């Protein structure tokens, strides 16, 4: 089985409500779906985690498309569909993890469908359902925050994450902690603080949080060591972690004690599994992050989150957290959990009519033999 072509679908997904973080406000998810078509006519799907602009990290959708067209697809010429071989073929291209992940996942999905094996089984899932958390954006008022958190608690989410930034941090977290004394609660700053904010970050110690995620800029490793020393609350890294070695360094240096694994950010599911394996050896908990994925990316993330080291609830929310209409059959919360898909590959497909309705453009990237 060989790769014939990659079909790149650009889709515009309206969000059910604006999602504000310390880096900006998103009202629509501009999604790139990669469809791998093999010589046997098998179709596999991968979702690109990029946003339309480089606000979360330096990667962004037009950049991902450019590197796919000019560097990733040409590098795939002559390779088989074997996941280790496709990953090795892209390794000479530095960075561009989200673009690589989308391409590799589409090919992995097609390869697994050809073998009639699910992604969960292939990765080593040990659970049929995963505990789900939800990420709450920065709202326009405290009463909006309370209403939104109430709705997620009522929906059964097993952990709440509050986005924060300077000026919206200690007070809202304290309000939610007082309203829900026992709920699993954590925060995410998306790099919005500096070393001079360490005394402020230490004040969260009174609020019994699971963790504080990525308080400082992604490059500030020693700063995270200082935060970790000053805070009893565990520090988790997201944006800083790109490879097994960066995860290993984070734990060894004491920059973080918990790792957020996002398959897009680390270049695909094999790399995500490798980071999981290393953290499991080190005894460091991991959890599966989210990038507002449609059902395509969500399905694969849920399979990953079923691995044994994913001991904390992930940002693997139900479809309706973000979208009134998902591109696949919706993922629906059941007692705060989602079921790991059991079908071949990622186990889900785009709904053809929904895909057609939301598609902005389609481009075919051919692989020379
Ligand atoms: C995080 N995600 O953990 C991110 C960042 C994030 C679920 O909190 C559009 C596309 C908007 C991707 C906003 C969650 C986004 C985005 C935030 C990712 O840091
Ligand atoms: Mg984060």
mmCIF file of C-alpha atoms and ligand atoms in Angstrom:
data_model
loop_
_atom_site.group_PDB
_atom_site.id
_atom_site.type_symbol
_atom_site.label_atom_id
_atom_site.label_comp_id
_atom_site.label_asym_id
_atom_site.label_seq_id
_atom_site.Cartn_x
_atom_site.Cartn_y
_atom_site.Cartn_z
ATOM 1 C CA UNK A 1 0.000 0.000 0.000
ATOM 2 C CA UNK A 2 1.325 3.424 -1.015
ATOM 3 C CA UNK A 3 0.199 6.981 -0.561
ATOM 4 C CA UNK A 4 -1.400 8.379 -3.740
ATOM 5 C CA UNK A 5 -2.245 11.867 -2.579
ATOM 6 C CA UNK A 6 -3.089 14.091 0.334
ATOM 7 C CA UNK A 7 -6.290 16.090 0.063
ATOM 8 C CA UNK A 8 -6.255 19.194 2.234
ATOM 9 C CA UNK A 9 -9.683 20.459 3.330
ATOM 10 C CA UNK A 10 -10.020 23.914 4.863
ATOM 11 C CA UNK A 11 -13.097 24.235 7.028
ATOM 12 C CA UNK A 12 -14.688 27.085 8.993
ATOM 13 C CA UNK A 13 -16.342 25.940 12.208
ATOM 14 C CA UNK A 14 -18.281 28.556 14.218
ATOM 15 C CA UNK A 15 -17.687 28.235 17.974
ATOM 16 C CA UNK A 16 -20.676 28.083 20.334
ATOM 17 C CA UNK A 17 -19.146 30.986 22.272
ATOM 18 C CA UNK A 18 -16.013 33.104 21.870
ATOM 19 C CA UNK A 19 -12.951 31.477 23.480
ATOM 20 C CA UNK A 20 -10.695 34.062 25.122
ATOM 21 C CA UNK A 21 -7.217 33.222 26.386
ATOM 22 C CA UNK A 22 -4.276 35.369 27.443
ATOM 23 C CA UNK A 23 -3.210 35.491 23.764
ATOM 24 C CA UNK A 24 -6.499 36.475 22.171
ATOM 25 C CA UNK A 25 -10.134 35.732 21.395
ATOM 26 C CA UNK A 26 -11.287 33.143 18.851
ATOM 27 C CA UNK A 27 -14.852 33.090 17.534
ATOM 28 C CA UNK A 28 -14.359 30.571 14.751
ATOM 29 C CA UNK A 29 -12.163 27.489 14.388
ATOM 30 C CA UNK A 30 -10.318 27.600 11.051
ATOM 31 C CA UNK A 31 -9.582 23.892 10.615
ATOM 32 C CA UNK A 32 -7.288 22.051 8.219
ATOM 33 C CA UNK A 33 -8.214 18.390 7.712
ATOM 34 C CA UNK A 34 -5.750 16.205 5.832
ATOM 35 C CA UNK A 35 -7.159 13.209 3.960
ATOM 36 C CA UNK A 36 -4.652 10.546 2.892
ATOM 37 C CA UNK A 37 -5.718 8.463 -0.112
ATOM 38 C CA UNK A 38 -3.820 5.223 -0.680
ATOM 39 C CA UNK A 39 -3.175 3.120 -3.783
ATOM 40 C CA UNK A 40 -5.805 0.692 -2.448
ATOM 41 C CA UNK A 41 -8.411 3.432 -2.169
ATOM 42 C CA UNK A 42 -8.303 3.607 1.630
ATOM 43 C CA UNK A 43 -8.930 7.078 3.120
ATOM 44 C CA UNK A 44 -7.344 8.243 6.372
ATOM 45 C CA UNK A 45 -7.842 11.513 8.269
ATOM 46 C CA UNK A 46 -5.677 13.833 10.319
ATOM 47 C CA UNK A 47 -6.482 17.235 11.818
ATOM 48 C CA UNK A 48 -3.993 20.093 11.927
ATOM 49 C CA UNK A 49 -3.917 21.807 15.330
ATOM 50 C CA UNK A 50 -2.777 25.185 14.005
ATOM 51 C CA UNK A 51 -4.771 28.367 14.456
ATOM 52 C CA UNK A 52 -5.044 30.870 11.609
ATOM 53 C CA UNK A 53 -2.442 33.105 13.289
ATOM 54 C CA UNK A 54 0.605 32.328 15.457
ATOM 55 C CA UNK A 55 -0.896 33.207 18.866
ATOM 56 C CA UNK A 56 -0.623 29.926 20.765
ATOM 57 C CA UNK A 57 2.767 29.047 19.277
ATOM 58 C CA UNK A 58 4.782 30.054 16.214
ATOM 59 C CA UNK A 59 2.876 27.595 14.013
ATOM 60 C CA UNK A 60 -0.151 28.767 12.016
ATOM 61 C CA UNK A 61 -2.354 27.402 9.256
ATOM 62 C CA UNK A 62 -0.887 29.091 6.160
ATOM 63 C CA UNK A 63 2.581 28.157 7.384
ATOM 64 C CA UNK A 64 1.490 24.553 7.909
ATOM 65 C CA UNK A 65 0.040 24.423 4.403
ATOM 66 C CA UNK A 66 3.199 25.899 2.909
ATOM 67 C CA UNK A 67 5.454 23.359 4.618
ATOM 68 C CA UNK A 68 3.117 20.509 3.626
ATOM 69 C CA UNK A 69 3.181 21.551 -0.043
ATOM 70 C CA UNK A 70 6.869 22.324 -0.378
ATOM 71 C CA UNK A 71 8.629 20.126 2.188
ATOM 72 C CA UNK A 72 6.514 17.369 3.755
ATOM 73 C CA UNK A 73 4.755 15.913 0.720
ATOM 74 C CA UNK A 74 7.955 15.865 -1.403
ATOM 75 C CA UNK A 75 9.736 14.103 1.501
ATOM 76 C CA UNK A 76 7.145 11.322 1.398
ATOM 77 C CA UNK A 77 8.032 10.270 -2.147
ATOM 78 C CA UNK A 78 8.992 6.606 -2.218
ATOM 79 C CA UNK A 79 8.177 5.815 1.435
ATOM 80 C CA UNK A 80 5.837 3.026 2.481
ATOM 81 C CA UNK A 81 2.821 3.635 4.742
ATOM 82 C CA UNK A 82 4.596 2.138 7.747
ATOM 83 C CA UNK A 83 4.236 4.711 10.579
ATOM 84 C CA UNK A 84 7.881 4.559 11.650
ATOM 85 C CA UNK A 85 8.997 5.029 8.059
ATOM 86 C CA UNK A 86 6.675 7.980 7.392
ATOM 87 C CA UNK A 87 7.793 9.628 10.623
ATOM 88 C CA UNK A 88 11.449 9.134 9.701
ATOM 89 C CA UNK A 89 10.829 10.568 6.220
ATOM 90 C CA UNK A 90 9.624 13.865 7.751
ATOM 91 C CA UNK A 91 12.293 14.070 10.443
ATOM 92 C CA UNK A 92 14.800 16.063 8.316
ATOM 93 C CA UNK A 93 12.329 18.980 8.294
ATOM 94 C CA UNK A 94 12.868 20.911 11.514
ATOM 95 C CA UNK A 95 9.920 22.057 13.595
ATOM 96 C CA UNK A 96 6.447 22.347 12.035
ATOM 97 C CA UNK A 97 5.156 19.720 14.432
ATOM 98 C CA UNK A 98 1.474 20.450 13.853
ATOM 99 C CA UNK A 99 1.785 20.154 10.074
ATOM 100 C CA UNK A 100 3.740 16.911 10.460
ATOM 101 C CA UNK A 101 1.212 15.551 12.934
ATOM 102 C CA UNK A 102 -1.709 16.174 10.561
ATOM 103 C CA UNK A 103 0.047 14.437 7.659
ATOM 104 C CA UNK A 104 1.367 11.535 9.753
ATOM 105 C CA UNK A 105 -1.988 10.982 11.450
ATOM 106 C CA UNK A 106 -3.862 10.844 8.131
ATOM 107 C CA UNK A 107 -1.370 8.238 6.912
ATOM 108 C CA UNK A 108 -1.465 6.329 10.211
ATOM 109 C CA UNK A 109 -5.276 6.264 10.079
ATOM 110 C CA UNK A 110 -5.226 4.858 6.524
ATOM 111 C CA UNK A 111 -2.565 2.293 7.471
ATOM 112 C CA UNK A 112 -4.540 1.150 10.533
ATOM 113 C CA UNK A 113 -7.771 0.931 8.504
ATOM 114 C CA UNK A 114 -5.890 -1.307 6.081
ATOM 115 C CA UNK A 115 -4.969 -3.577 9.002
ATOM 116 C CA UNK A 116 -8.438 -3.325 10.602
ATOM 117 C CA UNK A 117 -6.878 -2.129 13.857
ATOM 118 C CA UNK A 118 -8.051 0.758 16.044
ATOM 119 C CA UNK A 119 -5.715 3.601 17.021
ATOM 120 C CA UNK A 120 -6.428 2.870 20.694
ATOM 121 C CA UNK A 121 -5.339 -0.745 20.355
ATOM 122 C CA UNK A 122 -2.285 0.248 18.315
ATOM 123 C CA UNK A 123 -1.149 2.855 20.880
ATOM 124 C CA UNK A 124 -1.774 0.597 23.881
ATOM 125 C CA UNK A 125 -5.018 1.932 25.370
ATOM 126 C CA UNK A 126 -5.916 0.359 28.712
ATOM 127 C CA UNK A 127 -9.334 2.019 29.193
ATOM 128 C CA UNK A 128 -12.571 1.999 27.195
ATOM 129 C CA UNK A 129 -13.578 5.428 28.522
ATOM 130 C CA UNK A 130 -11.561 8.472 29.538
ATOM 131 C CA UNK A 131 -12.281 11.069 32.225
ATOM 132 C CA UNK A 132 -12.952 14.457 30.685
ATOM 133 C CA UNK A 133 -12.140 17.979 31.746
ATOM 134 C CA UNK A 134 -13.090 21.289 30.205
ATOM 135 C CA UNK A 135 -11.234 24.524 29.562
ATOM 136 C CA UNK A 136 -13.062 27.750 30.469
ATOM 137 C CA UNK A 137 -12.094 30.896 28.587
ATOM 138 C CA UNK A 138 -11.633 34.325 30.159
ATOM 139 C CA UNK A 139 -15.190 35.711 30.376
ATOM 140 C CA UNK A 140 -16.455 39.290 30.302
ATOM 141 C CA UNK A 141 -17.693 39.168 33.903
ATOM 142 C CA UNK A 142 -17.622 37.118 37.089
ATOM 143 C CA UNK A 143 -21.295 36.201 36.687
ATOM 144 C CA UNK A 144 -20.622 34.892 33.168
ATOM 145 C CA UNK A 145 -17.788 32.786 34.584
ATOM 146 C CA UNK A 146 -20.026 31.352 37.288
ATOM 147 C CA UNK A 147 -22.788 30.550 34.778
ATOM 148 C CA UNK A 148 -20.354 28.820 32.423
ATOM 149 C CA UNK A 149 -18.670 26.800 35.171
ATOM 150 C CA UNK A 150 -22.100 25.831 36.590
ATOM 151 C CA UNK A 151 -23.122 24.523 33.173
ATOM 152 C CA UNK A 152 -19.989 22.360 32.876
ATOM 153 C CA UNK A 153 -20.347 21.002 36.400
ATOM 154 C CA UNK A 154 -23.986 20.162 35.600
ATOM 155 C CA UNK A 155 -22.852 18.459 32.373
ATOM 156 C CA UNK A 156 -20.658 16.178 34.491
ATOM 157 C CA UNK A 157 -17.128 17.323 33.632
ATOM 158 C CA UNK A 158 -14.626 15.781 36.026
ATOM 159 C CA UNK A 159 -12.211 18.700 36.067
ATOM 160 C CA UNK A 160 -12.436 22.425 35.362
ATOM 161 C CA UNK A 161 -9.570 24.493 33.949
ATOM 162 C CA UNK A 162 -9.753 28.266 34.153
ATOM 163 C CA UNK A 163 -7.821 30.325 31.648
ATOM 164 C CA UNK A 164 -6.101 33.247 33.332
ATOM 165 C CA UNK A 165 -3.979 36.319 32.642
ATOM 166 C CA UNK A 166 -2.637 39.212 34.719
ATOM 167 C CA UNK A 167 -5.694 40.958 36.178
ATOM 168 C CA UNK A 168 -7.907 37.850 35.862
ATOM 169 C CA UNK A 169 -6.318 35.242 38.083
ATOM 170 C CA UNK A 170 -6.502 34.903 41.860
ATOM 171 C CA UNK A 171 -9.965 36.388 42.304
ATOM 172 C CA UNK A 172 -11.926 34.299 39.776
ATOM 173 C CA UNK A 173 -10.150 31.116 40.838
ATOM 174 C CA UNK A 174 -10.969 31.884 44.487
ATOM 175 C CA UNK A 175 -14.629 32.515 43.615
ATOM 176 C CA UNK A 176 -14.909 29.161 41.809
ATOM 177 C CA UNK A 177 -13.041 27.322 44.561
ATOM 178 C CA UNK A 178 -15.408 28.750 47.196
ATOM 179 C CA UNK A 179 -18.446 27.808 45.108
ATOM 180 C CA UNK A 180 -17.112 24.271 44.480
ATOM 181 C CA UNK A 181 -14.863 23.330 47.427
ATOM 182 C CA UNK A 182 -14.172 19.801 46.170
ATOM 183 C CA UNK A 183 -14.038 20.055 42.389
ATOM 184 C CA UNK A 184 -10.818 19.199 40.540
ATOM 185 C CA UNK A 185 -9.612 22.648 39.471
ATOM 186 C CA UNK A 186 -6.572 23.962 37.586
ATOM 187 C CA UNK A 187 -5.467 27.089 35.707
ATOM 188 C CA UNK A 188 -3.711 27.837 32.413
ATOM 189 C CA UNK A 189 -1.835 31.093 31.783
ATOM 190 C CA UNK A 190 -0.570 30.372 28.259
ATOM 191 C CA UNK A 191 2.777 32.053 29.079
ATOM 192 C CA UNK A 192 1.219 35.333 30.288
ATOM 193 C CA UNK A 193 3.370 35.855 33.420
ATOM 194 C CA UNK A 194 7.012 36.692 34.083
ATOM 195 C CA UNK A 195 9.469 35.788 36.833
ATOM 196 C CA UNK A 196 8.441 38.930 38.727
ATOM 197 C CA UNK A 197 4.960 37.411 39.173
ATOM 198 C CA UNK A 198 6.251 34.459 41.202
ATOM 199 C CA UNK A 199 4.944 35.872 44.541
ATOM 200 C CA UNK A 200 1.476 36.136 42.963
ATOM 201 C CA UNK A 201 1.644 32.584 41.596
ATOM 202 C CA UNK A 202 2.586 31.296 45.076
ATOM 203 C CA UNK A 203 -0.724 32.673 46.417
ATOM 204 C CA UNK A 204 -2.576 29.955 44.483
ATOM 205 C CA UNK A 205 -1.213 27.485 47.043
ATOM 206 C CA UNK A 206 -4.250 28.199 49.252
ATOM 207 C CA UNK A 207 -6.709 27.151 46.534
ATOM 208 C CA UNK A 208 -5.985 23.414 46.293
ATOM 209 C CA UNK A 209 -5.355 23.318 42.527
ATOM 210 C CA UNK A 210 -4.286 20.228 40.597
ATOM 211 C CA UNK A 211 -1.736 22.305 38.727
ATOM 212 C CA UNK A 212 -0.820 25.646 37.145
ATOM 213 C CA UNK A 213 -0.184 25.269 33.396
ATOM 214 C CA UNK A 214 2.532 27.150 31.489
ATOM 215 C CA UNK A 215 2.780 30.299 33.620
ATOM 216 C CA UNK A 216 5.894 31.688 31.857
ATOM 217 C CA UNK A 217 7.097 32.008 28.247
ATOM 218 C CA UNK A 218 7.928 28.704 26.578
ATOM 219 C CA UNK A 219 11.665 29.421 26.419
ATOM 220 C CA UNK A 220 11.986 30.322 30.127
ATOM 221 C CA UNK A 221 13.109 27.003 31.561
ATOM 222 C CA UNK A 222 14.935 28.416 34.574
ATOM 223 C CA UNK A 223 11.953 30.676 35.294
ATOM 224 C CA UNK A 224 9.758 27.598 35.537
ATOM 225 C CA UNK A 225 12.270 26.050 37.948
ATOM 226 C CA UNK A 226 11.932 29.167 40.117
ATOM 227 C CA UNK A 227 8.124 29.030 39.960
ATOM 228 C CA UNK A 228 8.169 25.342 40.860
ATOM 229 C CA UNK A 229 10.400 26.007 43.862
ATOM 230 C CA UNK A 230 8.193 28.869 45.070
ATOM 231 C CA UNK A 231 4.839 27.090 44.655
ATOM 232 C CA UNK A 232 3.445 24.036 46.426
ATOM 233 C CA UNK A 233 0.958 23.728 43.538
ATOM 234 C CA UNK A 234 2.402 21.440 40.841
ATOM 235 C CA UNK A 235 3.582 23.262 37.707
ATOM 236 C CA UNK A 236 2.649 21.759 34.326
ATOM 237 C CA UNK A 237 4.233 22.597 30.979
ATOM 238 C CA UNK A 238 2.317 22.782 27.693
ATOM 239 C CA UNK A 239 3.926 25.073 25.065
ATOM 240 C CA UNK A 240 7.506 24.299 26.252
ATOM 241 C CA UNK A 241 7.210 20.582 25.577
ATOM 242 C CA UNK A 242 7.977 19.597 21.984
ATOM 243 C CA UNK A 243 9.964 16.349 22.299
ATOM 244 C CA UNK A 244 10.737 13.447 24.622
ATOM 245 C CA UNK A 245 13.935 15.264 25.575
ATOM 246 C CA UNK A 246 12.128 18.477 26.504
ATOM 247 C CA UNK A 247 9.712 16.497 28.704
ATOM 248 C CA UNK A 248 12.630 14.656 30.254
ATOM 249 C CA UNK A 249 14.444 17.967 30.836
ATOM 250 C CA UNK A 250 11.366 19.567 32.408
ATOM 251 C CA UNK A 251 11.101 16.780 34.973
ATOM 252 C CA UNK A 252 14.837 16.374 35.587
ATOM 253 C CA UNK A 253 15.424 20.107 36.062
ATOM 254 C CA UNK A 254 12.342 20.571 38.234
ATOM 255 C CA UNK A 255 10.785 23.052 35.808
ATOM 256 C CA UNK A 256 7.532 21.054 35.867
ATOM 257 C CA UNK A 257 6.206 17.930 37.559
ATOM 258 C CA UNK A 258 3.270 17.295 35.187
ATOM 259 C CA UNK A 259 3.209 17.308 31.366
ATOM 260 C CA UNK A 260 0.374 18.315 29.028
ATOM 261 C CA UNK A 261 0.678 16.163 25.879
ATOM 262 C CA UNK A 262 -0.866 17.547 22.711
ATOM 263 C CA UNK A 263 -0.237 15.292 19.716
ATOM 264 C CA UNK A 264 -0.158 18.232 17.312
ATOM 265 C CA UNK A 265 2.389 20.188 19.326
ATOM 266 C CA UNK A 266 4.791 17.213 19.522
ATOM 267 C CA UNK A 267 4.554 16.032 15.901
ATOM 268 C CA UNK A 268 2.030 13.209 16.067
ATOM 269 C CA UNK A 269 0.740 10.240 18.034
ATOM 270 C CA UNK A 270 3.939 8.195 18.017
ATOM 271 C CA UNK A 271 5.871 11.081 19.530
ATOM 272 C CA UNK A 272 2.998 11.688 21.975
ATOM 273 C CA UNK A 273 3.162 8.043 23.027
ATOM 274 C CA UNK A 274 6.941 8.246 23.425
ATOM 275 C CA UNK A 275 6.595 11.262 25.751
ATOM 276 C CA UNK A 276 3.919 9.370 27.680
ATOM 277 C CA UNK A 277 6.208 6.337 28.001
ATOM 278 C CA UNK A 278 9.096 8.426 29.292
ATOM 279 C CA UNK A 279 6.921 10.277 31.816
ATOM 280 C CA UNK A 280 5.454 6.969 33.015
ATOM 281 C CA UNK A 281 9.006 5.701 33.663
ATOM 282 C CA UNK A 282 9.757 8.902 35.569
ATOM 283 C CA UNK A 283 6.505 8.744 37.559
ATOM 284 C CA UNK A 284 5.335 12.083 36.161
ATOM 285 C CA UNK A 285 1.573 12.343 35.474
ATOM 286 C CA UNK A 286 0.497 13.371 31.966
ATOM 287 C CA UNK A 287 -2.820 14.509 30.509
ATOM 288 C CA UNK A 288 -4.105 15.077 27.003
ATOM 289 C CA UNK A 289 -4.408 18.717 25.967
ATOM 290 C CA UNK A 290 -6.812 20.083 23.391
ATOM 291 C CA UNK A 291 -6.697 22.509 20.475
ATOM 292 C CA UNK A 292 -10.439 22.884 19.879
ATOM 293 C CA UNK A 293 -10.371 19.833 17.633
ATOM 294 C CA UNK A 294 -13.306 18.670 15.576
ATOM 295 C CA UNK A 295 -14.434 15.053 15.975
ATOM 296 C CA UNK A 296 -11.529 13.961 13.761
ATOM 297 C CA UNK A 297 -8.796 15.215 16.079
ATOM 298 C CA UNK A 298 -10.896 14.554 19.169
ATOM 299 C CA UNK A 299 -11.326 10.846 18.309
ATOM 300 C CA UNK A 300 -7.574 10.338 18.089
ATOM 301 C CA UNK A 301 -6.929 12.339 21.277
ATOM 302 C CA UNK A 302 -9.374 10.153 23.210
ATOM 303 C CA UNK A 303 -7.521 7.028 22.058
ATOM 304 C CA UNK A 304 -4.253 8.549 23.309
ATOM 305 C CA UNK A 305 -5.826 9.589 26.627
ATOM 306 C CA UNK A 306 -6.669 5.901 27.266
ATOM 307 C CA UNK A 307 -2.966 5.049 27.754
ATOM 308 C CA UNK A 308 -1.995 4.125 31.337
ATOM 309 C CA UNK A 309 0.047 7.236 32.187
ATOM 310 C CA UNK A 310 -2.823 9.639 31.403
ATOM 311 C CA UNK A 311 -3.879 9.764 35.037
ATOM 312 C CA UNK A 312 -5.352 13.282 34.998
ATOM 313 C CA UNK A 313 -8.515 14.300 33.085
ATOM 314 C CA UNK A 314 -7.682 15.917 29.741
ATOM 315 C CA UNK A 315 -9.097 18.827 27.743
ATOM 316 C CA UNK A 316 -10.935 16.083 25.843
ATOM 317 C CA UNK A 317 -14.330 17.751 26.050
ATOM 318 C CA UNK A 318 -17.565 16.792 24.322
ATOM 319 C CA UNK A 319 -18.235 18.142 20.829
ATOM 320 C CA UNK A 320 -20.884 20.544 22.136
ATOM 321 C CA UNK A 321 -18.331 22.376 24.311
ATOM 322 C CA UNK A 322 -17.124 24.016 21.101
ATOM 323 C CA UNK A 323 -19.444 23.250 18.191
ATOM 324 C CA UNK A 324 -23.199 23.221 17.637
ATOM 325 C CA UNK A 325 -22.505 20.921 14.681
ATOM 326 C CA UNK A 326 -19.388 18.756 14.733
ATOM 327 C CA UNK A 327 -17.872 17.445 11.516
ATOM 328 C CA UNK A 328 -18.288 13.828 12.746
ATOM 329 C CA UNK A 329 -20.987 12.155 14.798
ATOM 330 C CA UNK A 330 -20.814 14.167 18.030
ATOM 331 C CA UNK A 331 -18.847 13.015 21.061
ATOM 332 C CA UNK A 332 -21.324 13.069 23.943
ATOM 333 C CA UNK A 333 -20.337 13.043 27.609
ATOM 334 C CA UNK A 334 -21.512 10.029 29.636
ATOM 335 C CA UNK A 335 -21.031 10.512 33.382
ATOM 336 C CA UNK A 336 -18.109 12.838 32.682
ATOM 337 C CA UNK A 337 -16.419 10.431 30.313
ATOM 338 C CA UNK A 338 -16.037 9.839 26.578
ATOM 339 C CA UNK A 339 -15.744 6.401 24.987
ATOM 340 C CA UNK A 340 -12.617 5.466 23.078
ATOM 341 C CA UNK A 341 -13.620 4.751 19.468
ATOM 342 C CA UNK A 342 -13.283 1.040 18.634
ATOM 343 C CA UNK A 343 -13.519 1.073 14.819
ATOM 344 C CA UNK A 344 -10.469 0.782 12.548
ATOM 345 C CA UNK A 345 -8.027 3.712 12.624
ATOM 346 C CA UNK A 346 -9.344 6.771 14.424
ATOM 347 C CA UNK A 347 -12.783 5.130 14.270
ATOM 348 C CA UNK A 348 -14.739 8.096 12.898
ATOM 349 C CA UNK A 349 -15.313 9.778 9.523
ATOM 350 C CA UNK A 350 -16.470 13.240 8.531
ATOM 351 C CA UNK A 351 -20.201 13.431 7.826
ATOM 352 C CA UNK A 352 -20.161 14.112 4.053
ATOM 353 C CA UNK A 353 -22.981 16.672 4.042
ATOM 354 C CA UNK A 354 -21.558 18.602 7.011
ATOM 355 C CA UNK A 355 -18.081 18.533 5.494
ATOM 356 C CA UNK A 356 -19.448 19.856 2.209
ATOM 357 C CA UNK A 357 -21.395 22.622 3.931
ATOM 358 C CA UNK A 358 -18.475 23.891 6.055
ATOM 359 C CA UNK A 359 -15.681 23.502 3.509
ATOM 360 C CA UNK A 360 -14.001 26.695 2.321
ATOM 361 C CA UNK A 361 -11.506 25.110 -0.087
ATOM 362 C CA UNK A 362 -9.910 21.791 -1.077
ATOM 363 C CA UNK A 363 -6.413 21.254 -2.460
ATOM 364 C CA UNK A 364 -4.811 18.031 -3.682
ATOM 365 C CA UNK A 365 -1.137 17.438 -2.967
ATOM 366 C CA UNK A 366 0.207 14.618 -5.136
ATOM 367 C CA UNK A 367 3.064 12.397 -4.057
ATOM 368 C CA UNK A 368 5.484 11.518 -6.836
ATOM 369 C CA UNK A 369 6.326 7.828 -6.881
HETATM 370 C C1 LIG B 1 -4.190 25.254 25.844
HETATM 371 N N1 LIG B 1 -6.368 24.833 24.714
HETATM 372 O O1 LIG B 1 -4.247 24.298 26.578
HETATM 373 C C2 LIG B 1 -5.128 25.455 24.689
HETATM 374 C C3 LIG B 1 -4.864 26.625 23.891
HETATM 375 C C4 LIG B 1 -5.780 27.090 22.845
HETATM 376 C C5 LIG B 1 -8.457 23.846 25.290
HETATM 377 O O2 LIG B 1 -7.388 25.433 26.588
HETATM 378 C C6 LIG B 1 -8.334 28.153 18.670
HETATM 379 C C7 LIG B 1 -7.570 27.045 18.391
HETATM 380 C C8 LIG B 1 -8.291 28.698 19.918
HETATM 381 C C9 LIG B 1 -6.745 26.495 19.352
HETATM 382 C C10 LIG B 1 -7.403 28.710 22.170
HETATM 383 C C11 LIG B 1 -7.353 24.785 25.601
HETATM 384 C C12 LIG B 1 -7.463 28.154 20.902
HETATM 385 C C13 LIG B 1 -6.671 27.046 20.610
HETATM 386 C C14 LIG B 1 -6.556 28.158 23.126
HETATM 387 C C15 LIG B 1 -5.852 26.522 21.604
HETATM 388 O O3 LIG B 1 -3.295 26.048 26.030
HETATM 389 MG MG1 LIG B 2 -2.322 25.118 27.723
#
